[in-house]
Amino acid sequence: MSKLRVAVIGAKGRIGSEAVRAVEAAEDLELVAALGRGDSPETLSDSGAQVAVELTTPDSVMDNVAYCVGHGVHAVVGTTGWTEERLARLEGELESSPGTGVLIAPNFSIGAVLTMKFAERAAKYFESVEVVELHHPRKADAPSGTATRTAQLIAAARAAAGRAPQPDATATALDGARGADVDGVPVHSVRLRGLLAHQEVLLGGEGETLTIRHDSLHHSSFMPGILLGVRRVVDTPGLTFGLEHFLDLN
Ligand SMILES: NC(=O)C1=CN([C@@H]2O[C@H](COP(=O)(O)OP(=O)(O)OC[C@H]3O[C@@H](n4cnc5c(N)ncnc54)[C@H](OP(=O)(O)O)[C@@H]3O)[C@@H](O)[C@H]2O)C=CC1
Ligand SMILES: O=C(O)C1=N[C@H](C(=O)O)C[C@H](O)C1
C-alpha cells in the first residue's frame, strides 16, 4: 500500500520538530516537506503532500490553512488562536473545496481531551468552577487554547443545565486577579520555567471539591493524536473541531 504523503508546517518549532520525527518514524506515512518561516507555500503543493500538519503561530495559521484548503491539501492543525470569526472564515473557504478535511485540535494528547470531556460532564453538578492552565514561559498566547476550549465546554454545559452564574463576592480586585473571563468561567494562566503543559479544573459544591488535573510532561504526548488526525482527516471532509471526534469516547 502506498504511504500517505505528509508535510509539516512549523517544522523547526518545539512541537513541529517532534511531529517531523513522529511522521518519519511512522511506517504508513512519508514526510515530503518540512516548512519553516520564510519557506514559500509552493513548497507544500510542489511536494505532493496529501496532508499538512500545521504547528506555527496564531499569526500564521490562517494563511497556511487557507493555502492548504485552496490546494486540496487536508490539514491537521494544532496551532492556537481560533476565534468564532476565524472558524467562520475557514468554513467559507472549505465550501469552495468540499472534498478537503481540516481537523483543528486544541490539544492532541489523550489525557487533555479526556480532561475536557470529564470537566464538561461534571460541570452541571457543581456551583463553582475555575480553570488553571500552567505552561512553559516561552508560550506566546494566554489563556491556552485548551483552557479556552475547556471553559467554553463547561459554560455550555452549565447553561444547558440552567445553572445560575457562579457565586463570587469579590468587590475590589487588582487587574487580572480573578483571571480571564471565558464565557463566565475564570481561567488563570501560569507561566513557569520547568513546566510544559498542564491544566487543572477546580469544581466546588457544598462541602466538597473535585479537581481534574492533566500533565503533558513531554511533547511526545501529542504525537499519537497528531498521527491519528493525519490518518483520519483524509476521509473526513469539512471542519472537525476537537480530536474527540476521532476517538471512541462514548
Ligand atoms: N494542539 C496541541 O496539542 C498543541 C498545540 N500547540 C500549539 O502549537 C503552536 C506552536 O507551538 P510551539 O511549537 O511551542 O511554538 P514554536 O514557537 O516553538 O514553533 C512555531 C514554529 O512555527 C514557525 N513559523 C511561524 N510562522 C510560520 C509560517 N508562516 N510558516 C512556517 N513556519 C512558521 C516558527 O518560526 P520562527 O521561530 O522563525 O518564528 C517556529 O519555528 C502554538 O500555537 C501552540 O499553542 C503546541 C503544543 C501542542
Ligand atoms: O503552547 C503549548 O505548549 C501548548 N499549546 C496548546 C494550547 O494552547 O492549549 C496545547 C498544549 O497546552 C501545549
PDB file of C-alpha atoms and ligand atoms in Angstrom:
ATOM      1  CA  MET A   1       0.000   0.000   0.000  1.00  0.00           C
ATOM      2  CA  SER A   2       1.322   3.472  -0.835  1.00  0.00           C
ATOM      3  CA  LYS A   3       2.271   5.747   2.029  1.00  0.00           C
ATOM      4  CA  LEU A   4       0.295   8.875   2.911  1.00  0.00           C
ATOM      5  CA  ARG A   5       2.330  11.947   1.918  1.00  0.00           C
ATOM      6  CA  VAL A   6       2.619  14.401   4.822  1.00  0.00           C
ATOM      7  CA  ALA A   7       4.087  17.897   5.208  1.00  0.00           C
ATOM      8  CA  VAL A   8       4.817  19.656   8.492  1.00  0.00           C
ATOM      9  CA  ILE A   9       4.493  23.454   8.643  1.00  0.00           C
ATOM     10  CA  GLY A  10       6.383  24.966  11.576  1.00  0.00           C
ATOM     11  CA  ALA A  11       8.846  22.103  11.343  1.00  0.00           C
ATOM     12  CA  LYS A  12      11.569  23.803  13.402  1.00  0.00           C
ATOM     13  CA  GLY A  13       9.336  24.663  16.352  1.00  0.00           C
ATOM     14  CA  ARG A  14       9.052  22.813  19.650  1.00  0.00           C
ATOM     15  CA  ILE A  15       6.099  20.657  18.647  1.00  0.00           C
ATOM     16  CA  GLY A  16       6.732  20.827  14.891  1.00  0.00           C
ATOM     17  CA  SER A  17      10.183  19.246  15.207  1.00  0.00           C
ATOM     18  CA  GLU A  18       8.707  16.429  17.299  1.00  0.00           C
ATOM     19  CA  ALA A  19       5.971  15.963  14.669  1.00  0.00           C
ATOM     20  CA  VAL A  20       8.622  15.676  11.927  1.00  0.00           C
ATOM     21  CA  ARG A  21      10.261  12.825  13.843  1.00  0.00           C
ATOM     22  CA  ALA A  22       6.922  11.122  14.500  1.00  0.00           C
ATOM     23  CA  VAL A  23       5.902  11.240  10.829  1.00  0.00           C
ATOM     24  CA  GLU A  24       9.341   9.957   9.755  1.00  0.00           C
ATOM     25  CA  ALA A  25       9.033   7.064  12.199  1.00  0.00           C
ATOM     26  CA  ALA A  26       5.545   6.015  11.066  1.00  0.00           C
ATOM     27  CA  GLU A  27       5.657   3.176   8.526  1.00  0.00           C
ATOM     28  CA  ASP A  28       2.476   4.225   6.724  1.00  0.00           C
ATOM     29  CA  LEU A  29       3.481   7.908   6.348  1.00  0.00           C
ATOM     30  CA  GLU A  30       6.075   9.678   4.228  1.00  0.00           C
ATOM     31  CA  LEU A  31       7.413  13.113   5.180  1.00  0.00           C
ATOM     32  CA  VAL A  32       7.526  15.015   1.867  1.00  0.00           C
ATOM     33  CA  ALA A  33       8.068  18.582   3.138  1.00  0.00           C
ATOM     34  CA  ALA A  34       9.134  20.343   6.321  1.00  0.00           C
ATOM     35  CA  LEU A  35       8.403  24.062   6.129  1.00  0.00           C
ATOM     36  CA  GLY A  36       9.768  26.786   8.376  1.00  0.00           C
ATOM     37  CA  ARG A  37       9.077  30.506   8.460  1.00  0.00           C
ATOM     38  CA  GLY A  38      10.086  32.114   5.163  1.00  0.00           C
ATOM     39  CA  ASP A  39       9.645  28.950   3.094  1.00  0.00           C
ATOM     40  CA  SER A  40       7.383  29.525   0.114  1.00  0.00           C
ATOM     41  CA  PRO A  41       3.948  27.905   0.432  1.00  0.00           C
ATOM     42  CA  GLU A  42       4.510  26.480  -3.076  1.00  0.00           C
ATOM     43  CA  THR A  43       6.975  24.090  -1.403  1.00  0.00           C
ATOM     44  CA  LEU A  44       3.885  22.456   0.029  1.00  0.00           C
ATOM     45  CA  SER A  45       1.949  22.000  -3.211  1.00  0.00           C
ATOM     46  CA  ASP A  46       5.114  21.064  -5.157  1.00  0.00           C
ATOM     47  CA  SER A  47       5.847  18.310  -2.631  1.00  0.00           C
ATOM     48  CA  GLY A  48       2.637  16.462  -3.481  1.00  0.00           C
ATOM     49  CA  ALA A  49       1.598  16.460   0.185  1.00  0.00           C
ATOM     50  CA  GLN A  50      -1.848  14.999   0.829  1.00  0.00           C
ATOM     51  CA  VAL A  51      -1.949  16.191   4.448  1.00  0.00           C
ATOM     52  CA  ALA A  52      -0.269  19.154   6.145  1.00  0.00           C
ATOM     53  CA  VAL A  53       0.304  19.286   9.885  1.00  0.00           C
ATOM     54  CA  GLU A  54       0.119  22.963  10.899  1.00  0.00           C
ATOM     55  CA  LEU A  55       2.043  23.888  14.084  1.00  0.00           C
ATOM     56  CA  THR A  56       3.068  27.533  13.784  1.00  0.00           C
ATOM     57  CA  THR A  57       1.676  30.662  15.434  1.00  0.00           C
ATOM     58  CA  PRO A  58      -1.751  32.289  15.678  1.00  0.00           C
ATOM     59  CA  ASP A  59      -0.471  34.978  13.239  1.00  0.00           C
ATOM     60  CA  SER A  60       0.476  32.461  10.551  1.00  0.00           C
ATOM     61  CA  VAL A  61      -2.095  29.722  10.875  1.00  0.00           C
ATOM     62  CA  MET A  62      -4.987  31.309   8.965  1.00  0.00           C
ATOM     63  CA  ASP A  63      -2.963  31.913   5.782  1.00  0.00           C
ATOM     64  CA  ASN A  64      -1.379  28.472   5.947  1.00  0.00           C
ATOM     65  CA  VAL A  65      -4.678  26.645   6.373  1.00  0.00           C
ATOM     66  CA  ALA A  66      -6.305  28.771   3.643  1.00  0.00           C
ATOM     67  CA  TYR A  67      -3.453  27.779   1.311  1.00  0.00           C
ATOM     68  CA  CYS A  68      -3.930  24.090   2.140  1.00  0.00           C
ATOM     69  CA  VAL A  69      -7.689  24.245   1.602  1.00  0.00           C
ATOM     70  CA  GLY A  70      -7.232  26.198  -1.647  1.00  0.00           C
ATOM     71  CA  HIS A  71      -4.919  23.475  -2.944  1.00  0.00           C
ATOM     72  CA  GLY A  72      -6.962  20.489  -1.750  1.00  0.00           C
ATOM     73  CA  VAL A  73      -4.432  19.535   0.922  1.00  0.00           C
ATOM     74  CA  HIS A  74      -6.063  18.160   4.089  1.00  0.00           C
ATOM     75  CA  ALA A  75      -4.883  19.868   7.273  1.00  0.00           C
ATOM     76  CA  VAL A  76      -4.302  18.788  10.860  1.00  0.00           C
ATOM     77  CA  VAL A  77      -3.999  21.952  12.914  1.00  0.00           C
ATOM     78  CA  GLY A  78      -2.671  22.287  16.459  1.00  0.00           C
ATOM     79  CA  THR A  79      -1.940  25.996  16.404  1.00  0.00           C
ATOM     80  CA  THR A  80      -3.992  28.108  18.781  1.00  0.00           C
ATOM     81  CA  GLY A  81      -5.928  31.324  18.188  1.00  0.00           C
ATOM     82  CA  TRP A  82      -9.209  30.054  16.719  1.00  0.00           C
ATOM     83  CA  THR A  83     -11.983  32.572  17.345  1.00  0.00           C
ATOM     84  CA  GLU A  84     -15.590  32.204  16.174  1.00  0.00           C
ATOM     85  CA  GLU A  85     -14.822  34.666  13.384  1.00  0.00           C
ATOM     86  CA  ARG A  86     -11.765  32.719  12.206  1.00  0.00           C
ATOM     87  CA  LEU A  87     -13.710  29.461  12.235  1.00  0.00           C
ATOM     88  CA  ALA A  88     -16.491  31.047  10.162  1.00  0.00           C
ATOM     89  CA  ARG A  89     -13.910  32.247   7.617  1.00  0.00           C
ATOM     90  CA  LEU A  90     -12.440  28.771   7.372  1.00  0.00           C
ATOM     91  CA  GLU A  91     -15.907  27.218   6.919  1.00  0.00           C
ATOM     92  CA  GLY A  92     -16.386  29.611   3.990  1.00  0.00           C
ATOM     93  CA  GLU A  93     -13.081  28.561   2.435  1.00  0.00           C
ATOM     94  CA  LEU A  94     -13.990  24.895   2.836  1.00  0.00           C
ATOM     95  CA  GLU A  95     -17.213  25.444   0.895  1.00  0.00           C
ATOM     96  CA  SER A  96     -15.075  26.021  -2.214  1.00  0.00           C
ATOM     97  CA  SER A  97     -13.144  22.793  -1.599  1.00  0.00           C
ATOM     98  CA  PRO A  98     -15.766  20.335  -0.379  1.00  0.00           C
ATOM     99  CA  GLY A  99     -13.547  17.239  -0.517  1.00  0.00           C
ATOM    100  CA  THR A 100     -10.922  18.692   1.813  1.00  0.00           C
ATOM    101  CA  GLY A 101     -10.774  17.909   5.517  1.00  0.00           C
ATOM    102  CA  VAL A 102      -9.444  20.130   8.307  1.00  0.00           C
ATOM    103  CA  LEU A 103      -9.004  18.929  11.870  1.00  0.00           C
ATOM    104  CA  ILE A 104      -8.387  21.650  14.452  1.00  0.00           C
ATOM    105  CA  ALA A 105      -7.373  20.134  17.775  1.00  0.00           C
ATOM    106  CA  PRO A 106      -6.925  22.445  20.771  1.00  0.00           C
ATOM    107  CA  ASN A 107      -4.966  19.578  22.284  1.00  0.00           C
ATOM    108  CA  PHE A 108      -3.692  16.337  20.742  1.00  0.00           C
ATOM    109  CA  SER A 109      -2.971  14.489  23.989  1.00  0.00           C
ATOM    110  CA  ILE A 110      -5.495  11.878  25.059  1.00  0.00           C
ATOM    111  CA  GLY A 111      -5.314  12.976  28.698  1.00  0.00           C
ATOM    112  CA  ALA A 112      -6.116  16.575  27.835  1.00  0.00           C
ATOM    113  CA  VAL A 113      -9.031  15.522  25.619  1.00  0.00           C
ATOM    114  CA  LEU A 114     -10.373  13.381  28.484  1.00  0.00           C
ATOM    115  CA  THR A 115      -9.903  16.274  30.934  1.00  0.00           C
ATOM    116  CA  MET A 116     -12.103  18.424  28.715  1.00  0.00           C
ATOM    117  CA  LYS A 117     -14.756  15.723  28.428  1.00  0.00           C
ATOM    118  CA  PHE A 118     -14.724  14.944  32.184  1.00  0.00           C
ATOM    119  CA  ALA A 119     -14.974  18.649  33.022  1.00  0.00           C
ATOM    120  CA  GLU A 120     -17.861  19.125  30.605  1.00  0.00           C
ATOM    121  CA  ARG A 121     -19.618  16.127  32.178  1.00  0.00           C
ATOM    122  CA  ALA A 122     -19.053  17.308  35.759  1.00  0.00           C
ATOM    123  CA  ALA A 123     -19.881  20.984  35.173  1.00  0.00           C
ATOM    124  CA  LYS A 124     -23.610  20.894  35.845  1.00  0.00           C
ATOM    125  CA  TYR A 125     -23.222  19.246  39.259  1.00  0.00           C
ATOM    126  CA  PHE A 126     -21.126  22.000  40.870  1.00  0.00           C
ATOM    127  CA  GLU A 127     -21.883  25.591  41.853  1.00  0.00           C
ATOM    128  CA  SER A 128     -18.349  26.853  41.157  1.00  0.00           C
ATOM    129  CA  VAL A 129     -15.733  26.061  38.555  1.00  0.00           C
ATOM    130  CA  GLU A 130     -12.422  27.663  37.651  1.00  0.00           C
ATOM    131  CA  VAL A 131      -9.676  26.584  35.240  1.00  0.00           C
ATOM    132  CA  VAL A 132      -5.939  26.929  35.895  1.00  0.00           C
ATOM    133  CA  GLU A 133      -3.570  26.291  32.996  1.00  0.00           C
ATOM    134  CA  LEU A 134       0.178  26.112  33.551  1.00  0.00           C
ATOM    135  CA  HIS A 135       2.742  26.264  30.730  1.00  0.00           C
ATOM    136  CA  HIS A 136       6.388  26.832  29.864  1.00  0.00           C
ATOM    137  CA  PRO A 137       7.395  30.516  29.805  1.00  0.00           C
ATOM    138  CA  ARG A 138       8.032  30.582  26.017  1.00  0.00           C
ATOM    139  CA  LYS A 139       4.346  30.158  25.259  1.00  0.00           C
ATOM    140  CA  ALA A 140       3.092  33.172  23.282  1.00  0.00           C
ATOM    141  CA  ASP A 141      -0.631  33.066  23.991  1.00  0.00           C
ATOM    142  CA  ALA A 142      -2.775  33.136  27.115  1.00  0.00           C
ATOM    143  CA  PRO A 143      -5.047  31.562  28.069  1.00  0.00           C
ATOM    144  CA  SER A 144      -4.042  28.352  26.308  1.00  0.00           C
ATOM    145  CA  GLY A 145      -6.271  27.052  23.518  1.00  0.00           C
ATOM    146  CA  THR A 146      -7.030  24.025  25.667  1.00  0.00           C
ATOM    147  CA  ALA A 147      -8.144  26.112  28.649  1.00  0.00           C
ATOM    148  CA  THR A 148     -10.289  28.328  26.452  1.00  0.00           C
ATOM    149  CA  ARG A 149     -11.989  25.282  24.932  1.00  0.00           C
ATOM    150  CA  THR A 150     -12.405  23.655  28.352  1.00  0.00           C
ATOM    151  CA  ALA A 151     -14.064  26.781  29.736  1.00  0.00           C
ATOM    152  CA  GLN A 152     -16.347  27.053  26.698  1.00  0.00           C
ATOM    153  CA  LEU A 153     -17.475  23.431  27.098  1.00  0.00           C
ATOM    154  CA  ILE A 154     -18.065  23.938  30.830  1.00  0.00           C
ATOM    155  CA  ALA A 155     -20.025  27.146  30.232  1.00  0.00           C
ATOM    156  CA  ALA A 156     -22.211  25.489  27.600  1.00  0.00           C
ATOM    157  CA  ALA A 157     -22.926  22.539  29.913  1.00  0.00           C
ATOM    158  CA  ARG A 158     -23.834  24.901  32.778  1.00  0.00           C
ATOM    159  CA  ALA A 159     -26.106  26.934  30.514  1.00  0.00           C
ATOM    160  CA  ALA A 160     -27.823  23.794  29.183  1.00  0.00           C
ATOM    161  CA  ALA A 161     -28.477  22.709  32.788  1.00  0.00           C
ATOM    162  CA  GLY A 162     -29.865  26.136  33.687  1.00  0.00           C
ATOM    163  CA  ARG A 163     -27.121  26.762  36.259  1.00  0.00           C
ATOM    164  CA  ALA A 164     -27.009  30.261  37.777  1.00  0.00           C
ATOM    165  CA  PRO A 165     -23.817  32.339  37.495  1.00  0.00           C
ATOM    166  CA  GLN A 166     -21.099  31.328  39.945  1.00  0.00           C
ATOM    167  CA  PRO A 167     -21.043  32.788  43.466  1.00  0.00           C
ATOM    168  CA  ASP A 168     -18.285  35.413  43.791  1.00  0.00           C
ATOM    169  CA  ALA A 169     -18.416  38.270  46.286  1.00  0.00           C
ATOM    170  CA  THR A 170     -15.251  39.969  45.006  1.00  0.00           C
ATOM    171  CA  ALA A 171     -15.876  43.702  45.272  1.00  0.00           C
ATOM    172  CA  THR A 172     -12.378  45.020  44.618  1.00  0.00           C
ATOM    173  CA  ALA A 173      -9.554  43.307  42.728  1.00  0.00           C
ATOM    174  CA  LEU A 174      -6.275  44.080  41.048  1.00  0.00           C
ATOM    175  CA  ASP A 175      -6.463  43.697  37.262  1.00  0.00           C
ATOM    176  CA  GLY A 176      -6.185  40.014  36.410  1.00  0.00           C
ATOM    177  CA  ALA A 177      -6.538  38.774  39.990  1.00  0.00           C
ATOM    178  CA  ARG A 178      -9.667  36.791  39.111  1.00  0.00           C
ATOM    179  CA  GLY A 179      -8.261  35.524  35.825  1.00  0.00           C
ATOM    180  CA  ALA A 180      -9.682  35.885  32.325  1.00  0.00           C
ATOM    181  CA  ASP A 181     -13.430  35.538  31.944  1.00  0.00           C
ATOM    182  CA  VAL A 182     -14.216  32.891  29.290  1.00  0.00           C
ATOM    183  CA  ASP A 183     -18.000  32.716  28.972  1.00  0.00           C
ATOM    184  CA  GLY A 184     -18.325  33.298  32.718  1.00  0.00           C
ATOM    185  CA  VAL A 185     -15.653  30.764  33.720  1.00  0.00           C
ATOM    186  CA  PRO A 186     -12.494  32.255  35.305  1.00  0.00           C
ATOM    187  CA  VAL A 187      -9.320  30.996  33.607  1.00  0.00           C
ATOM    188  CA  HIS A 188      -5.924  31.564  35.277  1.00  0.00           C
ATOM    189  CA  SER A 189      -2.645  31.293  33.334  1.00  0.00           C
ATOM    190  CA  VAL A 190       0.676  30.396  34.988  1.00  0.00           C
ATOM    191  CA  ARG A 191       3.973  30.602  33.061  1.00  0.00           C
ATOM    192  CA  LEU A 192       6.800  28.818  34.849  1.00  0.00           C
ATOM    193  CA  ARG A 193      10.251  27.543  33.879  1.00  0.00           C
ATOM    194  CA  GLY A 194      10.318  23.770  34.220  1.00  0.00           C
ATOM    195  CA  LEU A 195       6.716  23.229  33.122  1.00  0.00           C
ATOM    196  CA  LEU A 196       5.472  22.032  29.734  1.00  0.00           C
ATOM    197  CA  ALA A 197       1.642  21.939  29.500  1.00  0.00           C
ATOM    198  CA  HIS A 198      -0.664  21.342  32.446  1.00  0.00           C
ATOM    199  CA  GLN A 199      -4.246  22.075  33.404  1.00  0.00           C
ATOM    200  CA  GLU A 200      -6.455  21.849  36.465  1.00  0.00           C
ATOM    201  CA  VAL A 201     -10.207  22.177  36.503  1.00  0.00           C
ATOM    202  CA  LEU A 202     -11.424  23.021  40.009  1.00  0.00           C
ATOM    203  CA  LEU A 203     -15.081  22.326  40.734  1.00  0.00           C
ATOM    204  CA  GLY A 204     -16.737  23.213  44.016  1.00  0.00           C
ATOM    205  CA  GLY A 205     -20.065  22.417  45.656  1.00  0.00           C
ATOM    206  CA  GLU A 206     -21.446  22.467  49.190  1.00  0.00           C
ATOM    207  CA  GLY A 207     -18.798  20.809  51.407  1.00  0.00           C
ATOM    208  CA  GLU A 208     -16.780  19.246  48.572  1.00  0.00           C
ATOM    209  CA  THR A 209     -14.434  19.957  45.694  1.00  0.00           C
ATOM    210  CA  LEU A 210     -13.382  17.950  42.667  1.00  0.00           C
ATOM    211  CA  THR A 211     -10.063  18.589  40.904  1.00  0.00           C
ATOM    212  CA  ILE A 212      -9.379  17.216  37.436  1.00  0.00           C
ATOM    213  CA  ARG A 213      -5.702  17.572  36.538  1.00  0.00           C
ATOM    214  CA  HIS A 214      -3.716  16.704  33.450  1.00  0.00           C
ATOM    215  CA  ASP A 215       0.031  16.992  32.827  1.00  0.00           C
ATOM    216  CA  SER A 216       1.817  16.792  29.493  1.00  0.00           C
ATOM    217  CA  LEU A 217       5.390  16.039  30.538  1.00  0.00           C
ATOM    218  CA  HIS A 218       6.893  15.811  27.045  1.00  0.00           C
ATOM    219  CA  HIS A 219       5.908  16.817  23.524  1.00  0.00           C
ATOM    220  CA  SER A 220       5.685  13.099  22.729  1.00  0.00           C
ATOM    221  CA  SER A 221       2.279  13.195  24.499  1.00  0.00           C
ATOM    222  CA  PHE A 222       0.852  14.995  21.458  1.00  0.00           C
ATOM    223  CA  MET A 223       2.191  12.633  18.784  1.00  0.00           C
ATOM    224  CA  PRO A 224      -0.346   9.751  18.833  1.00  0.00           C
ATOM    225  CA  GLY A 225      -3.108  12.350  18.447  1.00  0.00           C
ATOM    226  CA  ILE A 226      -1.370  14.067  15.559  1.00  0.00           C
ATOM    227  CA  LEU A 227      -0.798  10.762  13.757  1.00  0.00           C
ATOM    228  CA  LEU A 228      -4.407   9.705  14.349  1.00  0.00           C
ATOM    229  CA  GLY A 229      -5.530  13.060  12.945  1.00  0.00           C
ATOM    230  CA  VAL A 230      -3.373  12.629   9.842  1.00  0.00           C
ATOM    231  CA  ARG A 231      -4.762   9.163   9.156  1.00  0.00           C
ATOM    232  CA  ARG A 232      -8.397  10.141   9.751  1.00  0.00           C
ATOM    233  CA  VAL A 233      -8.618  13.626   8.213  1.00  0.00           C
ATOM    234  CA  VAL A 234      -8.201  12.325   4.658  1.00  0.00           C
ATOM    235  CA  ASP A 235     -11.584  10.555   4.972  1.00  0.00           C
ATOM    236  CA  THR A 236     -13.324  13.349   6.875  1.00  0.00           C
ATOM    237  CA  PRO A 237     -14.190  16.263   4.600  1.00  0.00           C
ATOM    238  CA  GLY A 238     -15.112  19.629   6.130  1.00  0.00           C
ATOM    239  CA  LEU A 239     -14.166  21.064   9.505  1.00  0.00           C
ATOM    240  CA  THR A 240     -13.715  18.834  12.549  1.00  0.00           C
ATOM    241  CA  PHE A 241     -13.080  20.748  15.787  1.00  0.00           C
ATOM    242  CA  GLY A 242     -11.552  18.624  18.534  1.00  0.00           C
ATOM    243  CA  LEU A 243      -9.726  15.302  18.468  1.00  0.00           C
ATOM    244  CA  GLU A 244     -12.552  13.726  20.491  1.00  0.00           C
ATOM    245  CA  HIS A 245     -14.457  13.291  17.214  1.00  0.00           C
ATOM    246  CA  PHE A 246     -11.806  10.804  16.085  1.00  0.00           C
ATOM    247  CA  LEU A 247     -11.819   8.894  19.377  1.00  0.00           C
ATOM    248  CA  ASP A 248     -14.368   6.381  20.605  1.00  0.00           C
ATOM    249  CA  LEU A 249     -15.324   8.249  23.772  1.00  0.00           C
ATOM    250  CA  ASN A 250     -18.927   7.177  24.272  1.00  0.00           C
TER     251      ASN A 250
HETATM  252  N1  LIG B   1      -2.848  21.228  19.840  1.00  0.00           N
HETATM  253  C1  LIG B   1      -1.832  20.775  20.584  1.00  0.00           C
HETATM  254  O1  LIG B   1      -1.886  19.661  21.135  1.00  0.00           O
HETATM  255  C2  LIG B   1      -0.622  21.632  20.743  1.00  0.00           C
HETATM  256  C3  LIG B   1      -0.615  22.885  20.222  1.00  0.00           C
HETATM  257  N2  LIG B   1       0.482  23.678  20.352  1.00  0.00           N
HETATM  258  C4  LIG B   1       0.396  24.966  19.689  1.00  0.00           C
HETATM  259  O2  LIG B   1       1.196  24.898  18.510  1.00  0.00           O
HETATM  260  C5  LIG B   1       1.736  26.179  18.217  1.00  0.00           C
HETATM  261  C6  LIG B   1       3.252  26.068  18.146  1.00  0.00           C
HETATM  262  O3  LIG B   1       3.778  25.815  19.433  1.00  0.00           O
HETATM  263  P1  LIG B   1       5.347  25.660  19.675  1.00  0.00           P
HETATM  264  O4  LIG B   1       5.900  24.585  18.808  1.00  0.00           O
HETATM  265  O5  LIG B   1       5.530  25.573  21.127  1.00  0.00           O
HETATM  266  O6  LIG B   1       5.861  27.080  19.152  1.00  0.00           O
HETATM  267  P2  LIG B   1       7.285  27.428  18.490  1.00  0.00           P
HETATM  268  O7  LIG B   1       7.385  28.903  18.548  1.00  0.00           O
HETATM  269  O8  LIG B   1       8.351  26.588  19.112  1.00  0.00           O
HETATM  270  O9  LIG B   1       7.119  26.940  16.984  1.00  0.00           O
HETATM  271  C7  LIG B   1       6.414  27.598  15.990  1.00  0.00           C
HETATM  272  C8  LIG B   1       7.236  27.477  14.720  1.00  0.00           C
HETATM  273  O10 LIG B   1       6.475  27.915  13.608  1.00  0.00           O
HETATM  274  C9  LIG B   1       7.331  28.711  12.786  1.00  0.00           C
HETATM  275  N3  LIG B   1       6.502  29.550  11.922  1.00  0.00           N
HETATM  276  C10 LIG B   1       5.874  30.705  12.208  1.00  0.00           C
HETATM  277  N4  LIG B   1       5.190  31.144  11.128  1.00  0.00           N
HETATM  278  C11 LIG B   1       5.414  30.237  10.142  1.00  0.00           C
HETATM  279  C12 LIG B   1       4.989  30.129   8.794  1.00  0.00           C
HETATM  280  N5  LIG B   1       4.201  31.052   8.237  1.00  0.00           N
HETATM  281  N6  LIG B   1       5.398  29.070   8.065  1.00  0.00           N
HETATM  282  C13 LIG B   1       6.204  28.123   8.601  1.00  0.00           C
HETATM  283  N7  LIG B   1       6.653  28.180   9.889  1.00  0.00           N
HETATM  284  C14 LIG B   1       6.246  29.218  10.644  1.00  0.00           C
HETATM  285  C15 LIG B   1       8.166  29.471  13.785  1.00  0.00           C
HETATM  286  O11 LIG B   1       9.305  30.039  13.177  1.00  0.00           O
HETATM  287  P3  LIG B   1      10.070  31.292  13.911  1.00  0.00           P
HETATM  288  O12 LIG B   1      10.673  30.695  15.161  1.00  0.00           O
HETATM  289  O13 LIG B   1      11.054  31.727  12.908  1.00  0.00           O
HETATM  290  O14 LIG B   1       9.026  32.296  14.241  1.00  0.00           O
HETATM  291  C16 LIG B   1       8.521  28.331  14.757  1.00  0.00           C
HETATM  292  O15 LIG B   1       9.614  27.561  14.303  1.00  0.00           O
HETATM  293  C17 LIG B   1       1.223  27.100  19.342  1.00  0.00           C
HETATM  294  O16 LIG B   1       0.051  27.751  18.925  1.00  0.00           O
HETATM  295  C18 LIG B   1       0.927  26.127  20.471  1.00  0.00           C
HETATM  296  O17 LIG B   1      -0.031  26.632  21.367  1.00  0.00           O
HETATM  297  C19 LIG B   1       1.597  23.262  20.984  1.00  0.00           C
HETATM  298  C20 LIG B   1       1.638  22.023  21.567  1.00  0.00           C
HETATM  299  C21 LIG B   1       0.524  21.100  21.492  1.00  0.00           C
HETATM  300  O1  LIG B   2       1.936  26.072  23.587  1.00  0.00           O
HETATM  301  C1  LIG B   2       1.899  24.917  24.079  1.00  0.00           C
HETATM  302  O2  LIG B   2       2.885  24.372  24.572  1.00  0.00           O
HETATM  303  C2  LIG B   2       0.612  24.215  24.062  1.00  0.00           C
HETATM  304  N1  LIG B   2      -0.385  24.748  23.411  1.00  0.00           N
HETATM  305  C3  LIG B   2      -1.702  24.227  23.307  1.00  0.00           C
HETATM  306  C4  LIG B   2      -2.698  25.123  23.999  1.00  0.00           C
HETATM  307  O3  LIG B   2      -2.544  26.352  23.966  1.00  0.00           O
HETATM  308  O4  LIG B   2      -3.661  24.604  24.579  1.00  0.00           O
HETATM  309  C5  LIG B   2      -1.784  22.780  23.726  1.00  0.00           C
HETATM  310  C6  LIG B   2      -0.914  22.435  24.903  1.00  0.00           C
HETATM  311  O5  LIG B   2      -1.448  23.037  26.051  1.00  0.00           O
HETATM  312  C7  LIG B   2       0.521  22.881  24.673  1.00  0.00           C
END
